[in-house]
Coordinates of N, CA, C and O in Angstrom, one line a residue:
X1 N 42.7 -147.0 50.1 CA 43.4 -146.9 48.9 C 42.4 -146.3 47.8 O 41.3 -146.9 47.7
X2 N 42.8 -145.3 47.2 CA 41.9 -144.8 46.1 C 42.6 -145.1 44.8 O 43.8 -145.0 44.6
X3 N 41.8 -145.4 43.8 CA 42.2 -145.6 42.4 C 41.4 -144.8 41.5 O 40.3 -144.5 41.8
X4 N 42.0 -144.5 40.4 CA 41.3 -143.8 39.3 C 41.6 -144.5 38.0 O 42.7 -144.9 37.9
X5 N 40.7 -144.6 37.1 CA 41.0 -145.3 35.9 C 40.3 -144.6 34.7 O 39.3 -143.8 34.9
X6 N 40.8 -144.8 33.6 CA 40.2 -144.2 32.3 C 40.4 -145.3 31.2 O 41.4 -146.1 31.3
X7 N 39.5 -145.3 30.3 CA 39.7 -146.2 29.2 C 39.4 -145.5 27.9 O 38.6 -144.6 27.8
X8 N 40.2 -145.9 26.8 CA 40.0 -145.3 25.5 C 40.2 -146.5 24.5 O 41.1 -147.2 24.6
X9 N 39.3 -146.5 23.5 CA 39.4 -147.5 22.5 C 39.4 -146.8 21.1 O 38.7 -145.8 21.0
X10 N 40.3 -147.3 20.2 CA 40.4 -146.6 18.9 C 40.8 -147.6 17.9 O 41.4 -148.6 18.1
X11 N 40.4 -147.3 16.6 CA 40.8 -148.0 15.5 C 42.0 -147.2 14.9 O 42.2 -146.1 15.2
X12 N 42.7 -147.9 14.0 CA 43.9 -147.3 13.3 C 43.5 -145.9 12.7 O 42.5 -145.9 11.9
X13 N 44.2 -144.9 13.0 CA 44.0 -143.6 12.4 C 45.3 -142.8 12.6 O 46.1 -143.2 13.4
X14 N 45.4 -141.8 11.8 CA 46.7 -141.0 12.0 C 46.8 -140.3 13.3 O 47.8 -140.1 13.8
X15 N 45.6 -140.1 14.0 CA 45.7 -139.4 15.2 C 45.5 -140.3 16.4 O 45.4 -139.9 17.6
X16 N 45.5 -141.6 16.2 CA 45.3 -142.6 17.3 C 46.4 -142.5 18.4 O 46.1 -142.5 19.6
X17 N 47.6 -142.4 18.0 CA 48.7 -142.3 19.0 C 48.7 -141.0 19.7 O 48.8 -140.9 20.9
X18 N 48.5 -139.9 19.0 CA 48.4 -138.6 19.6 C 47.2 -138.5 20.5 O 47.3 -138.0 21.6
X19 N 46.1 -139.2 20.2 CA 44.9 -139.2 21.0 C 45.2 -140.0 22.3 O 44.7 -139.6 23.4
X20 N 45.9 -141.1 22.2 CA 46.3 -141.9 23.4 C 47.2 -141.0 24.3 O 47.0 -141.1 25.5
X21 N 48.2 -140.3 23.7 CA 49.0 -139.5 24.6 C 48.2 -138.4 25.3 O 48.4 -138.1 26.5
X22 N 47.3 -137.8 24.6 CA 46.5 -136.7 25.2 C 45.6 -137.3 26.3 O 45.4 -136.7 27.3
X23 N 45.0 -138.5 26.0 CA 44.2 -139.2 27.0 C 45.0 -139.4 28.3 O 44.5 -139.3 29.4
X24 N 46.3 -139.9 28.1 CA 47.2 -140.1 29.3 C 47.4 -138.8 30.0 O 47.4 -138.8 31.2
X25 N 47.7 -137.7 29.3 CA 48.0 -136.5 29.9 C 46.8 -136.0 30.7 O 46.9 -135.5 31.9
X26 N 45.6 -136.1 30.1 CA 44.4 -135.7 30.8 C 44.1 -136.5 32.0 O 43.8 -136.0 33.1
X27 N 44.3 -137.8 31.9 CA 44.2 -138.7 33.1 C 45.1 -138.3 34.2 O 44.7 -138.2 35.4
X28 N 46.4 -138.1 33.9 CA 47.3 -137.7 34.9 C 47.0 -136.3 35.5 O 47.2 -136.1 36.7
X29 N 46.6 -135.4 34.7 CA 46.2 -134.1 35.2 C 45.0 -134.1 36.2 O 44.9 -133.3 37.1
X30 N 44.1 -135.1 35.9 CA 42.9 -135.2 36.8 C 43.1 -136.0 38.1 O 42.2 -136.1 38.9
X31 N 44.3 -136.5 38.3 CA 44.6 -137.2 39.5 C 44.6 -136.3 40.7 O 45.0 -135.2 40.6
X32 N 44.1 -136.8 41.8 CA 44.1 -136.0 43.0 C 45.5 -136.0 43.6 O 46.5 -136.4 43.0
X33 N 45.5 -135.5 44.8 CA 46.8 -135.5 45.5 C 47.2 -136.9 46.1 O 46.3 -137.6 46.4
X34 N 48.4 -137.3 46.1 CA 49.5 -136.5 45.6 C 49.6 -136.5 44.1 O 49.4 -137.5 43.5
X35 N 49.9 -135.4 43.6 CA 50.0 -135.2 42.1 C 51.2 -136.0 41.6 O 52.2 -136.1 42.4
X36 N 51.2 -136.4 40.4 CA 52.4 -137.0 39.8 C 53.4 -136.0 39.3 O 53.0 -134.9 38.8
X37 N 54.6 -136.3 39.5 CA 55.7 -135.3 39.1 C 55.8 -135.3 37.6 O 55.4 -136.2 36.8
X38 N 56.4 -134.2 37.1 CA 56.5 -134.0 35.6 C 57.3 -135.1 34.9 O 56.9 -135.6 33.9
X39 N 58.4 -135.5 35.5 CA 59.2 -136.5 34.9 C 58.5 -137.9 34.9 O 58.5 -138.6 33.9
X40 N 57.8 -138.2 36.0 CA 57.0 -139.4 36.0 C 55.9 -139.4 34.9 O 55.6 -140.3 34.3
X41 N 55.2 -138.2 34.8 CA 54.2 -138.0 33.8 C 54.7 -138.2 32.4 O 54.1 -138.9 31.6
X42 N 55.9 -137.6 32.1 CA 56.5 -137.8 30.8 C 56.8 -139.2 30.5 O 56.6 -139.7 29.4
X43 N 57.2 -140.0 31.5 CA 57.5 -141.4 31.4 C 56.2 -142.2 31.0 O 56.2 -143.0 30.2
X44 N 55.1 -141.9 31.8 CA 53.9 -142.5 31.5 C 53.4 -142.3 30.1 O 53.0 -143.2 29.3
X45 N 53.5 -141.0 29.6 CA 53.0 -140.7 28.3 C 53.9 -141.4 27.2 O 53.4 -141.8 26.2
X46 N 55.2 -141.4 27.5 CA 56.1 -142.1 26.6 C 55.8 -143.6 26.5 O 55.7 -144.2 25.3
X47 N 55.5 -144.3 27.6 CA 55.2 -145.7 27.6 C 53.8 -145.9 26.9 O 53.7 -146.8 26.1
X48 N 52.8 -145.0 27.1 CA 51.6 -145.1 26.4 C 51.8 -145.0 24.9 O 51.3 -145.8 24.1
X49 N 52.6 -144.0 24.5 CA 52.9 -143.8 23.1 C 53.5 -145.1 22.5 O 53.1 -145.5 21.4
X50 N 54.5 -145.7 23.1 CA 55.2 -146.9 22.6 C 54.2 -148.1 22.5 O 54.2 -148.8 21.5
X51 N 53.5 -148.3 23.6 CA 52.6 -149.5 23.6 C 51.5 -149.3 22.6 O 51.1 -150.3 21.9
X52 N 50.9 -148.1 22.4 CA 49.8 -147.9 21.4 C 50.4 -148.0 20.0 O 49.8 -148.7 19.2
X53 N 51.6 -147.5 19.8 CA 52.2 -147.6 18.5 C 52.4 -149.1 18.1 O 52.2 -149.5 17.0
X54 N 53.0 -149.8 19.1 CA 53.2 -151.3 18.9 C 51.9 -152.0 18.6 O 51.8 -152.9 17.7
X55 N 50.8 -151.7 19.3 CA 49.5 -152.3 19.1 C 49.0 -152.0 17.7 O 48.5 -152.9 17.0
X56 N 49.2 -150.8 17.3 CA 48.7 -150.4 15.9 C 49.5 -151.0 14.8 O 49.0 -151.5 13.9
X57 N 50.8 -151.0 15.0 CA 51.8 -151.5 14.0 C 51.8 -153.0 13.9 O 51.8 -153.6 12.8
X58 N 51.8 -153.7 15.1 CA 52.0 -155.2 15.1 C 50.7 -155.9 15.6 O 50.8 -157.1 15.5
X59 N 49.7 -155.2 16.1 CA 48.6 -155.9 16.8 C 47.3 -155.9 16.1 O 46.3 -156.2 16.7
X60 N 47.3 -155.5 14.8 CA 46.0 -155.6 14.1 C 45.3 -154.3 13.8 O 44.2 -154.3 13.3
X61 N 45.8 -153.2 14.2 CA 45.3 -151.9 13.9 C 44.2 -151.3 14.8 O 43.6 -150.3 14.5
X62 N 44.0 -152.0 15.9 CA 43.0 -151.5 16.9 C 43.6 -151.7 18.3 O 44.4 -152.6 18.5
X63 N 43.2 -150.9 19.2 CA 43.7 -151.0 20.6 C 42.7 -150.5 21.6 O 41.8 -149.7 21.3
X64 N 42.8 -151.0 22.8 CA 42.1 -150.4 24.0 C 43.2 -150.0 25.0 O 44.0 -150.8 25.3
X65 N 43.1 -148.7 25.4 CA 44.1 -148.2 26.4 C 43.3 -148.1 27.7 O 42.2 -147.5 27.8
X66 N 43.9 -148.7 28.8 CA 43.4 -148.5 30.1 C 44.5 -147.9 31.0 O 45.6 -148.4 31.0
X67 N 44.1 -146.9 31.8 CA 45.0 -146.3 32.7 C 44.4 -146.4 34.1 O 43.2 -146.2 34.3
X68 N 45.2 -146.7 35.1 CA 44.8 -146.8 36.5 C 45.9 -146.2 37.4 O 47.0 -146.5 37.1
X69 N 45.4 -145.5 38.4 CA 46.4 -145.0 39.4 C 46.2 -145.8 40.7 O 45.1 -146.0 41.2
X70 N 47.3 -146.2 41.2 CA 47.3 -147.0 42.5 C 48.3 -146.3 43.4 O 49.2 -145.5 42.9
X71 N 48.3 -146.5 44.6 CA 49.3 -145.9 45.5 C 50.7 -146.3 45.1 O 51.0 -147.5 45.0
X72 N 51.5 -145.3 44.6 CA 52.9 -145.5 44.2 C 53.1 -145.9 42.8 O 54.2 -146.0 42.3
X73 N 52.0 -146.3 42.1 CA 52.2 -146.7 40.7 C 51.1 -146.2 39.8 O 50.0 -145.9 40.2
X74 N 51.4 -146.1 38.5 CA 50.4 -145.9 37.4 C 50.5 -147.1 36.6 O 51.5 -147.6 36.1
X75 N 49.3 -147.7 36.3 CA 49.2 -148.9 35.5 C 48.8 -148.5 34.1 O 47.7 -147.8 33.9
X76 N 49.5 -148.9 33.1 CA 49.2 -148.6 31.7 C 49.0 -150.0 31.0 O 49.9 -150.8 31.0
X77 N 47.8 -150.2 30.5 CA 47.4 -151.5 29.9 C 46.9 -151.2 28.5 O 46.0 -150.4 28.3
X78 N 47.5 -151.9 27.5 CA 47.0 -151.8 26.1 C 46.7 -153.1 25.6 O 47.5 -154.1 25.6
X79 N 45.4 -153.2 25.1 CA 44.9 -154.5 24.6 C 44.8 -154.4 23.1 O 44.5 -153.3 22.6
X80 N 45.2 -155.5 22.4 CA 45.0 -155.5 20.9 C 44.6 -156.9 20.5 O 44.7 -157.8 21.3
X81 N 44.1 -157.0 19.3 CA 43.5 -158.3 18.9 C 44.5 -159.3 18.4 O 44.1 -160.5 18.1
X82 N 45.7 -159.0 18.4 CA 46.7 -160.0 17.9 C 47.2 -160.9 19.0 O 47.6 -160.4 20.1
X83 N 47.3 -162.2 18.8 CA 47.8 -163.1 19.8 C 49.3 -163.1 19.8 O 49.9 -163.7 20.7
X84 N 50.0 -162.5 18.8 CA 51.4 -162.5 18.7 C 52.0 -161.7 19.9 O 51.7 -160.5 20.1
X85 N 52.9 -162.3 20.6 CA 53.5 -161.7 21.8 C 54.6 -160.7 21.4 O 55.3 -161.0 20.4
X86 N 54.8 -159.7 22.1 CA 56.0 -158.8 21.8 C 57.3 -159.5 22.0 O 57.4 -160.5 22.8
X87 N 58.3 -159.1 21.3 CA 59.6 -159.7 21.4 C 60.7 -158.6 21.3 O 60.5 -157.6 20.7
X88 N 61.8 -158.9 22.0 CA 62.9 -158.0 21.9 C 63.6 -158.3 20.6 O 63.6 -159.4 20.1
X89 N 64.0 -157.2 19.9 CA 64.8 -157.3 18.7 C 65.9 -156.3 18.7 O 65.8 -155.3 19.5
X90 N 66.9 -156.5 17.9 CA 68.0 -155.6 17.8 C 67.5 -154.3 17.2 O 66.9 -154.4 16.1
X91 N 67.7 -153.2 17.9 CA 67.3 -151.9 17.3 C 68.0 -151.7 15.9 O 69.2 -152.0 15.7
X92 N 67.2 -151.2 15.0 CA 67.7 -150.9 13.6 C 68.3 -149.5 13.5 O 67.5 -148.6 13.5
X93 N 69.6 -149.4 13.5 CA 70.3 -148.1 13.4 C 70.5 -147.7 12.0 O 71.0 -146.6 11.7
X94 N 70.2 -148.5 11.0 CA 70.4 -148.2 9.6 C 69.2 -147.9 8.8 O 69.1 -146.8 8.2
X95 N 68.2 -148.7 8.8 CA 67.0 -148.5 8.0 C 65.8 -147.9 8.7 O 64.8 -147.7 8.1
X96 N 65.9 -147.7 10.0 CA 64.9 -147.0 10.7 C 63.6 -147.8 10.9 O 62.5 -147.3 11.0
X97 N 63.7 -149.1 11.0 CA 62.6 -150.0 11.1 C 62.2 -150.2 12.6 O 61.3 -151.0 12.9
X98 N 62.8 -149.6 13.5 CA 62.4 -149.7 14.9 C 63.3 -150.7 15.7 O 64.4 -150.9 15.4
X99 N 62.6 -151.2 16.8 CA 63.3 -152.1 17.7 C 63.7 -151.5 19.0 O 64.3 -152.1 19.8
X100 N 63.4 -150.2 19.2 CA 63.8 -149.5 20.4 C 62.7 -149.5 21.5 O 63.0 -149.5 22.6
X101 N 61.5 -149.4 21.0 CA 60.3 -149.2 22.0 C 60.2 -150.3 23.0 O 60.0 -150.0 24.2
X102 N 60.2 -151.6 22.7 CA 60.0 -152.6 23.6 C 61.1 -152.6 24.7 O 60.8 -152.8 25.9
X103 N 62.3 -152.4 24.3 CA 63.4 -152.3 25.2 C 63.1 -151.1 26.2 O 63.3 -151.3 27.4
X104 N 62.7 -150.0 25.6 CA 62.5 -148.8 26.5 C 61.4 -149.0 27.5 O 61.5 -148.7 28.6
X105 N 60.3 -149.6 27.0 CA 59.2 -149.9 27.9 C 59.6 -150.8 29.1 O 59.4 -150.5 30.3
X106 N 60.4 -151.8 28.8 CA 60.9 -152.7 29.8 C 61.9 -152.1 30.8 O 61.9 -152.4 31.9
X107 N 62.7 -151.1 30.2 CA 63.6 -150.4 31.1 C 62.9 -149.4 32.0 O 63.4 -149.2 33.1
X108 N 61.9 -148.8 31.5 CA 61.2 -147.7 32.3 C 60.2 -148.2 33.3 O 60.0 -147.6 34.4
X109 N 59.6 -149.4 33.0 CA 58.6 -149.9 33.9 C 59.2 -150.7 35.1 O 60.3 -151.3 35.0
X110 N 58.5 -150.7 36.2 CA 58.9 -151.5 37.3 C 58.6 -153.0 37.0 O 59.3 -153.9 37.5
X111 N 57.5 -153.2 36.2 CA 57.1 -154.5 35.8 C 56.3 -154.4 34.6 O 55.5 -153.5 34.4
X112 N 56.5 -155.4 33.7 CA 55.7 -155.5 32.4 C 55.2 -157.0 32.4 O 56.0 -157.9 32.5
X113 N 53.9 -157.1 32.1 CA 53.3 -158.4 32.0 C 52.5 -158.4 30.7 O 51.8 -157.4 30.4
X114 N 52.6 -159.5 29.9 CA 51.9 -159.7 28.7 C 51.0 -160.9 29.0 O 51.4 -162.0 29.3
X115 N 49.7 -160.7 28.8 CA 48.7 -161.7 29.1 C 47.8 -162.0 27.9 O 47.3 -161.1 27.3
X116 N 47.7 -163.3 27.5 CA 46.8 -163.6 26.3 C 45.4 -163.3 26.7 O 45.0 -163.5 27.9
X117 N 44.6 -162.9 25.8 CA 43.2 -162.6 26.0 C 42.4 -163.9 26.0 O 42.8 -164.9 25.4
X118 N 41.2 -163.9 26.6 CA 40.4 -165.1 26.7 C 39.9 -165.6 25.3 O 39.6 -166.7 25.1
X119 N 39.7 -164.6 24.4 CA 39.2 -164.9 23.0 C 40.2 -164.5 22.0 O 39.8 -164.1 20.9
X120 N 41.5 -164.6 22.3 CA 42.5 -164.2 21.3 C 43.0 -162.8 21.8 O 42.5 -162.2 22.7
X121 N 44.0 -162.3 21.1 CA 44.6 -161.0 21.4 C 45.4 -161.1 22.7 O 45.7 -162.2 23.2
X122 N 45.8 -160.0 23.1 CA 46.6 -159.9 24.3 C 46.5 -158.5 25.0 O 46.0 -157.6 24.4
X123 N 46.9 -158.5 26.2 CA 47.0 -157.2 27.0 C 48.5 -157.1 27.5 O 49.0 -158.0 28.1
X124 N 49.1 -155.9 27.2 CA 50.4 -155.6 27.7 C 50.2 -154.6 28.8 O 49.6 -153.5 28.6
X125 N 50.7 -154.9 30.0 CA 50.5 -154.1 31.2 C 51.8 -153.7 31.7 O 52.7 -154.5 32.0
X126 N 52.0 -152.4 31.9 CA 53.3 -151.8 32.4 C 52.9 -151.0 33.7 O 52.0 -150.2 33.7
X127 N 53.6 -151.3 34.8 CA 53.5 -150.6 36.0 C 54.7 -149.6 36.1 O 55.8 -150.0 36.1
X128 N 54.3 -148.3 36.3 CA 55.3 -147.3 36.3 C 55.3 -146.5 37.7 O 54.2 -146.4 38.3
X129 N 56.4 -146.1 38.1 CA 56.5 -145.4 39.4 C 55.7 -144.1 39.3 O 55.7 -143.4 38.3
X130 N 55.0 -143.8 40.4 CA 54.2 -142.5 40.5 C 55.0 -141.4 41.1 O 55.6 -141.5 42.0

């Protein structure tokens, strides 16, 4: 079994989410054979974008992104300093305040796990089909 991983840490900035998406694309492009399909790659990038956005918006303004490839899955893990766990909420169709992302992540992933950090904070891990 071969695995590949990458890690990226960032503080809140206008380009933080775009940087996370680019890091995910680069990670996926660098995978050996079998290569990941375009649809699966787009799904990974979308989940990275949602989890990083949530970490920045609700998790204290900093995040660490970890990506790992396993046989059959891609693991996306985003750590942030907030102990507050993600929650499902009714999507806001009127004022545009969100509520769509966490539903989407849970629908796209084979499995989502939220683990509290040993010194506070949390890690949200999503396993996606490869």
